[in-house]
Coordinates of C-alpha atoms in Angstrom, one line a residue:
X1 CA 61.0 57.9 33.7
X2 CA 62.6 54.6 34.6
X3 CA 63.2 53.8 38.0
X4 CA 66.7 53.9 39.4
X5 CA 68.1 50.0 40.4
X6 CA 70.3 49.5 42.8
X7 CA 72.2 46.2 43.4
X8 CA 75.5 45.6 44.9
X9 CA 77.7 42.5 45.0
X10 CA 81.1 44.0 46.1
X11 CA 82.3 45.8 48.9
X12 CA 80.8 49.5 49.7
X13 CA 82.7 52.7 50.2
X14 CA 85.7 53.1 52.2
X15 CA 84.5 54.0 55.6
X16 CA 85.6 57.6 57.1
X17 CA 87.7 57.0 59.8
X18 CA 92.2 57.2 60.9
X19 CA 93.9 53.8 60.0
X20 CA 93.7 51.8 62.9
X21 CA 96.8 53.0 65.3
X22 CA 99.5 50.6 66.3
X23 CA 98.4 50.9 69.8
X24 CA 94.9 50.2 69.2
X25 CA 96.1 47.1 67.4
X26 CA 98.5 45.8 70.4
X27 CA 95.4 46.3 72.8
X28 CA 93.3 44.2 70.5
X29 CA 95.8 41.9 70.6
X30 CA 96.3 41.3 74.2
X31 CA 93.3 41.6 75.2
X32 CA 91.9 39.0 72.1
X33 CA 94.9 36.4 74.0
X34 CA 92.8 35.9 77.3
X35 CA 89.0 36.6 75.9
X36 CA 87.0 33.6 74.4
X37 CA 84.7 35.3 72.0
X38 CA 82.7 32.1 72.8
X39 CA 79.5 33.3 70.8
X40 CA 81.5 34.2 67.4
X41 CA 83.4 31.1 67.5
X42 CA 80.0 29.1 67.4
X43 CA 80.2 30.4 63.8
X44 CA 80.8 27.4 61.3
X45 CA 79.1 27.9 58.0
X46 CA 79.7 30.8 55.4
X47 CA 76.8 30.9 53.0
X48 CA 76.3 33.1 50.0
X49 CA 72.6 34.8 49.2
X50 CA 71.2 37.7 47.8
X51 CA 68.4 39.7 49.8
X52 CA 66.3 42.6 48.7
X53 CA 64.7 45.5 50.6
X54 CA 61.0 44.3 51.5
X55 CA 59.5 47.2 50.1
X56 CA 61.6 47.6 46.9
X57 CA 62.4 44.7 45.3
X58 CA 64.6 46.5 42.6
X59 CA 67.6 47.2 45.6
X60 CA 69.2 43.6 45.6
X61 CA 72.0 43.2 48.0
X62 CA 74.6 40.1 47.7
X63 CA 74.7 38.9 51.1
X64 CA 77.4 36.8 52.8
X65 CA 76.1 34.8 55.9
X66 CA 78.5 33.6 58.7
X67 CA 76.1 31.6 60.5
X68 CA 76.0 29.1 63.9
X69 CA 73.4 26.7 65.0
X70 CA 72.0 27.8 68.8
X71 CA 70.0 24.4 68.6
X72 CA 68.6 21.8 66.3
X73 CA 65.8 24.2 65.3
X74 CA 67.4 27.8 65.0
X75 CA 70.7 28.7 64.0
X76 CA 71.8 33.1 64.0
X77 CA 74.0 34.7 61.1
X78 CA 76.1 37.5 60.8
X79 CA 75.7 38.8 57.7
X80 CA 78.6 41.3 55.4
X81 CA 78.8 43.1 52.5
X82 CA 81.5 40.3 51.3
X83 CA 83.9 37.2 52.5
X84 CA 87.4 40.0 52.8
X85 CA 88.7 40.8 56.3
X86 CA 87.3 44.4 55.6
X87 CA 84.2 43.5 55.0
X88 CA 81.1 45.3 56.8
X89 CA 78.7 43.9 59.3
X90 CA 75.8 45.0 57.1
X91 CA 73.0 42.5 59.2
X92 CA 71.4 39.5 60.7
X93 CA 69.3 37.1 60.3
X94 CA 67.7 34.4 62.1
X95 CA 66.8 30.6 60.6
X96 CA 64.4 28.4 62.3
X97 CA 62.6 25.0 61.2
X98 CA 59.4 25.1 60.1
X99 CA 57.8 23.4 63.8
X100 CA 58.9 26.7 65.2
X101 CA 57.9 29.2 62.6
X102 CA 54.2 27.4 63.0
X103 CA 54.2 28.5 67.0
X104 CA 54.8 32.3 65.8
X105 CA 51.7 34.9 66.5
X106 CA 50.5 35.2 62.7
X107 CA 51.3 39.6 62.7
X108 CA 54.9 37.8 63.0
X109 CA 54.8 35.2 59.8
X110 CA 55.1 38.3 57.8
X111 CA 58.2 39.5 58.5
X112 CA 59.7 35.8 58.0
X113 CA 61.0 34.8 54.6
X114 CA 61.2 31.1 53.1
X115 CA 64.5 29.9 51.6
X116 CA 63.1 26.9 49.0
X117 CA 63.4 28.6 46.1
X118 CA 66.2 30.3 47.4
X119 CA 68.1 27.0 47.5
X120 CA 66.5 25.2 44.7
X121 CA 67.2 27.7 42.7
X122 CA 70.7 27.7 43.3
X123 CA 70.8 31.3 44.7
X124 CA 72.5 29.9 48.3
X125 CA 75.8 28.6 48.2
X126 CA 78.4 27.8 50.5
X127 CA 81.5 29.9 48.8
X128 CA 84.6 27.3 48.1
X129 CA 82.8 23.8 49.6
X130 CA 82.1 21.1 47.6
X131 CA 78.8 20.7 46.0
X132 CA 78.1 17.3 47.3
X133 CA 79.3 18.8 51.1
X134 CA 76.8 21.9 50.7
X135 CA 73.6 19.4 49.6
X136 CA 73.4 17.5 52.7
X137 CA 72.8 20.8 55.0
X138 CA 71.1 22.9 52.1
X139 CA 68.8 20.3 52.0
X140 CA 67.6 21.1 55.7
X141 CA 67.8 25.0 54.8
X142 CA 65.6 24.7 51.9
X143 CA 62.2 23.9 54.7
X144 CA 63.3 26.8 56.9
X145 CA 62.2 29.9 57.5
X146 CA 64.3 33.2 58.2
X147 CA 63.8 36.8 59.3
X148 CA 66.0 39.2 58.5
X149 CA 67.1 42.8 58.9
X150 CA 70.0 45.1 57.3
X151 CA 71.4 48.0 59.0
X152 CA 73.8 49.5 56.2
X153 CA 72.5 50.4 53.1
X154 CA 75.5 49.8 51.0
X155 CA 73.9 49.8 47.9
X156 CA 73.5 53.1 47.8
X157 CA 77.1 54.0 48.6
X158 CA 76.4 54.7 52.4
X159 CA 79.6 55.0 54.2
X160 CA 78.2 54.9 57.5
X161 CA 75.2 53.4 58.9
X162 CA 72.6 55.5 58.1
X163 CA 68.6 55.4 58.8
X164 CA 66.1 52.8 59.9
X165 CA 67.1 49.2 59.9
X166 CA 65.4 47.8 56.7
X167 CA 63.1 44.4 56.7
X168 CA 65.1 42.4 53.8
X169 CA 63.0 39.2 51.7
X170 CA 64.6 36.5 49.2
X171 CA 63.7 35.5 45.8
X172 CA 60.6 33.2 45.6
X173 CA 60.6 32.9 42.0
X174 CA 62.6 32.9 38.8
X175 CA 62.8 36.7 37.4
X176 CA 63.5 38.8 40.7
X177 CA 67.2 38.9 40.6
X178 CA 69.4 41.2 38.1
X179 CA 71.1 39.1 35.5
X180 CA 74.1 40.9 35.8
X181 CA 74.1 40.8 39.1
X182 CA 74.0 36.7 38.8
X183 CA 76.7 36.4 36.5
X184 CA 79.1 38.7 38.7
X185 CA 78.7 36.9 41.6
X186 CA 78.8 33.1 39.5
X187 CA 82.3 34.8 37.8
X188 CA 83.7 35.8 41.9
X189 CA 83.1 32.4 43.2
X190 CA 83.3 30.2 40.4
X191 CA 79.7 28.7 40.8
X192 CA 76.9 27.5 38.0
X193 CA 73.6 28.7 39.6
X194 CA 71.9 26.9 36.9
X195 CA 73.8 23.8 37.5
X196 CA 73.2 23.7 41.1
X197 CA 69.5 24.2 40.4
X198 CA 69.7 20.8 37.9
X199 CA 70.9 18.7 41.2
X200 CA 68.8 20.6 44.1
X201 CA 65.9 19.3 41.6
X202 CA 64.7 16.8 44.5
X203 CA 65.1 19.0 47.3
X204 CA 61.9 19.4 49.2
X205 CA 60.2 22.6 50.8
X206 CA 58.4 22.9 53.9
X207 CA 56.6 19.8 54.7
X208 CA 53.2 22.1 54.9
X209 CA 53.9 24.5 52.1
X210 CA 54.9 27.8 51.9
X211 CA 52.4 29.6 54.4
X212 CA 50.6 32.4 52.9
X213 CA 51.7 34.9 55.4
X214 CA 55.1 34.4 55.3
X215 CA 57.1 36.7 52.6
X216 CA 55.4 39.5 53.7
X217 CA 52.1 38.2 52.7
X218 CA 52.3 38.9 49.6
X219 CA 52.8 42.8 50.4
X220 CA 55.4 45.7 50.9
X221 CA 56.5 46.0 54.7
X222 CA 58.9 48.9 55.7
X223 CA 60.0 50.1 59.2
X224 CA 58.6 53.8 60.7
X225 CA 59.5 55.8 63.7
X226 CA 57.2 57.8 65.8
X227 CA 58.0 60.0 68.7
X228 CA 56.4 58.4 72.0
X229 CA 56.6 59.3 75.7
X230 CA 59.2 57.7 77.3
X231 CA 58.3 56.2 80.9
X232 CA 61.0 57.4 83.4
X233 CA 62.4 55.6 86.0
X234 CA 60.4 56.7 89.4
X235 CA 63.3 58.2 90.9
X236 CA 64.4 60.0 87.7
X237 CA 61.6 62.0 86.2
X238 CA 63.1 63.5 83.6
X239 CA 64.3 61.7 80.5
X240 CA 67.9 62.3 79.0
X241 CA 67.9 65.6 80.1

């Protein structure tokens, strides 16, 4: 029996949930008129990827990354099931240089990802800017290293939430991604993936190479809870209850 796949490049399921009310709206309203939202307006890039589930490589996820540099070295995206207004906050990820992702304990490397054949391969795009525009940053994204998780499993229709947060890799090599799941999101955005991989030709990786541990090492990883004792606060010996 074949496997089930499961990729999505559009928006999930409605969620459950009353419109929003008229009064919640005006409340949002004032209160968005004297609040900076300082950290989300640090956002400046919009990139297009795909992601899969580290320990299933046939659930592919398009993923739309709304991303801000902290530094030089690191920058932190916010990552949805689409580009719409409704669109749900599915993840994040985290992008550092390659001179950080060498100072990380090695148990750590494996839960980072590289991005070189990611971009070379034309799989990253900036939705809407111009290709000449997108080369000069993509060329800096294609020697970094990123870690990410997903929190909503909307390829499998979840309208909530649901489960464990799932480690999430990117393609290393030609073969890993759907067709169909290429051409649909080529068609939505009006990109060539195999064009952009002609001119990202002289793009560079890492200066070292791809570490070996990175990617998972080569392996599977998944997320598993176990029950614990919880250490109380002294003056509180019991725990939630």
């Amino acid at each position: 029996m074949e496997k089930a796949v499961h990729l999505s490049t559009k928006n999930g399921p409605k969620v459950p949930g009353e419109p929003t009310k008229t009064g919640t709206s005006m409340v949002d309203t004032a209160a968005s008129a004297v609040q900076s939202f300082a950290p989300i307006n640090q956002i400046h890039q919009h990139l297009c990827a795909f992601h899969f589930y580290a320990y299933d490589m046939t659930r592919q996820v398009e993923a739309h990354h709304f991303c801000g540099h902290i530094n030089e070295d690191m920058r932190q995206c916010l990552i949805y099931d689409g580009p719409d207004a409704n669109a749900r906050l599915i993840g994040l990820e985290y992008i550092v240089t390659e001179k950080l992702f060498m100072t990380l304990p090695d148990d750590e490397k494996k839960l980072w990802h590289t991005h070189e054949w990611e971009v070379k391969g034309g799989f990253l795009f900036m939705p809407g800017v111009p290709e000449a525009i997108q080369r000069q940053d993509l060329e800096k994204v294609a020697k970094t290293y990123g870690k990410v998780y997903h929190f909503w499993q909307v390829d499998l229709g979840h309208q909530l939430p649901i489960g464990l947060p799932n480690i999430m890799m990117a393609v290393t090599r030609d073969g890993q991604l759907y067709p169909e799941m290429i051409k649909e999101t080529e068609k939505q955005f009006g990109v060539s993936m195999d064009k952009e991989r002609e001119s990202r030709a002289y793009m560079k990786g890492p200066d070292h190479g791809i570490h070996p541990l990175a990617n998972g090492g080569g392996k599977g990883l998944t997320l598993e809870v176990r029950e614990v004792d919880i250490k109380p606060v002294e003056s509180v010996p019991r725990v939630f209850v």
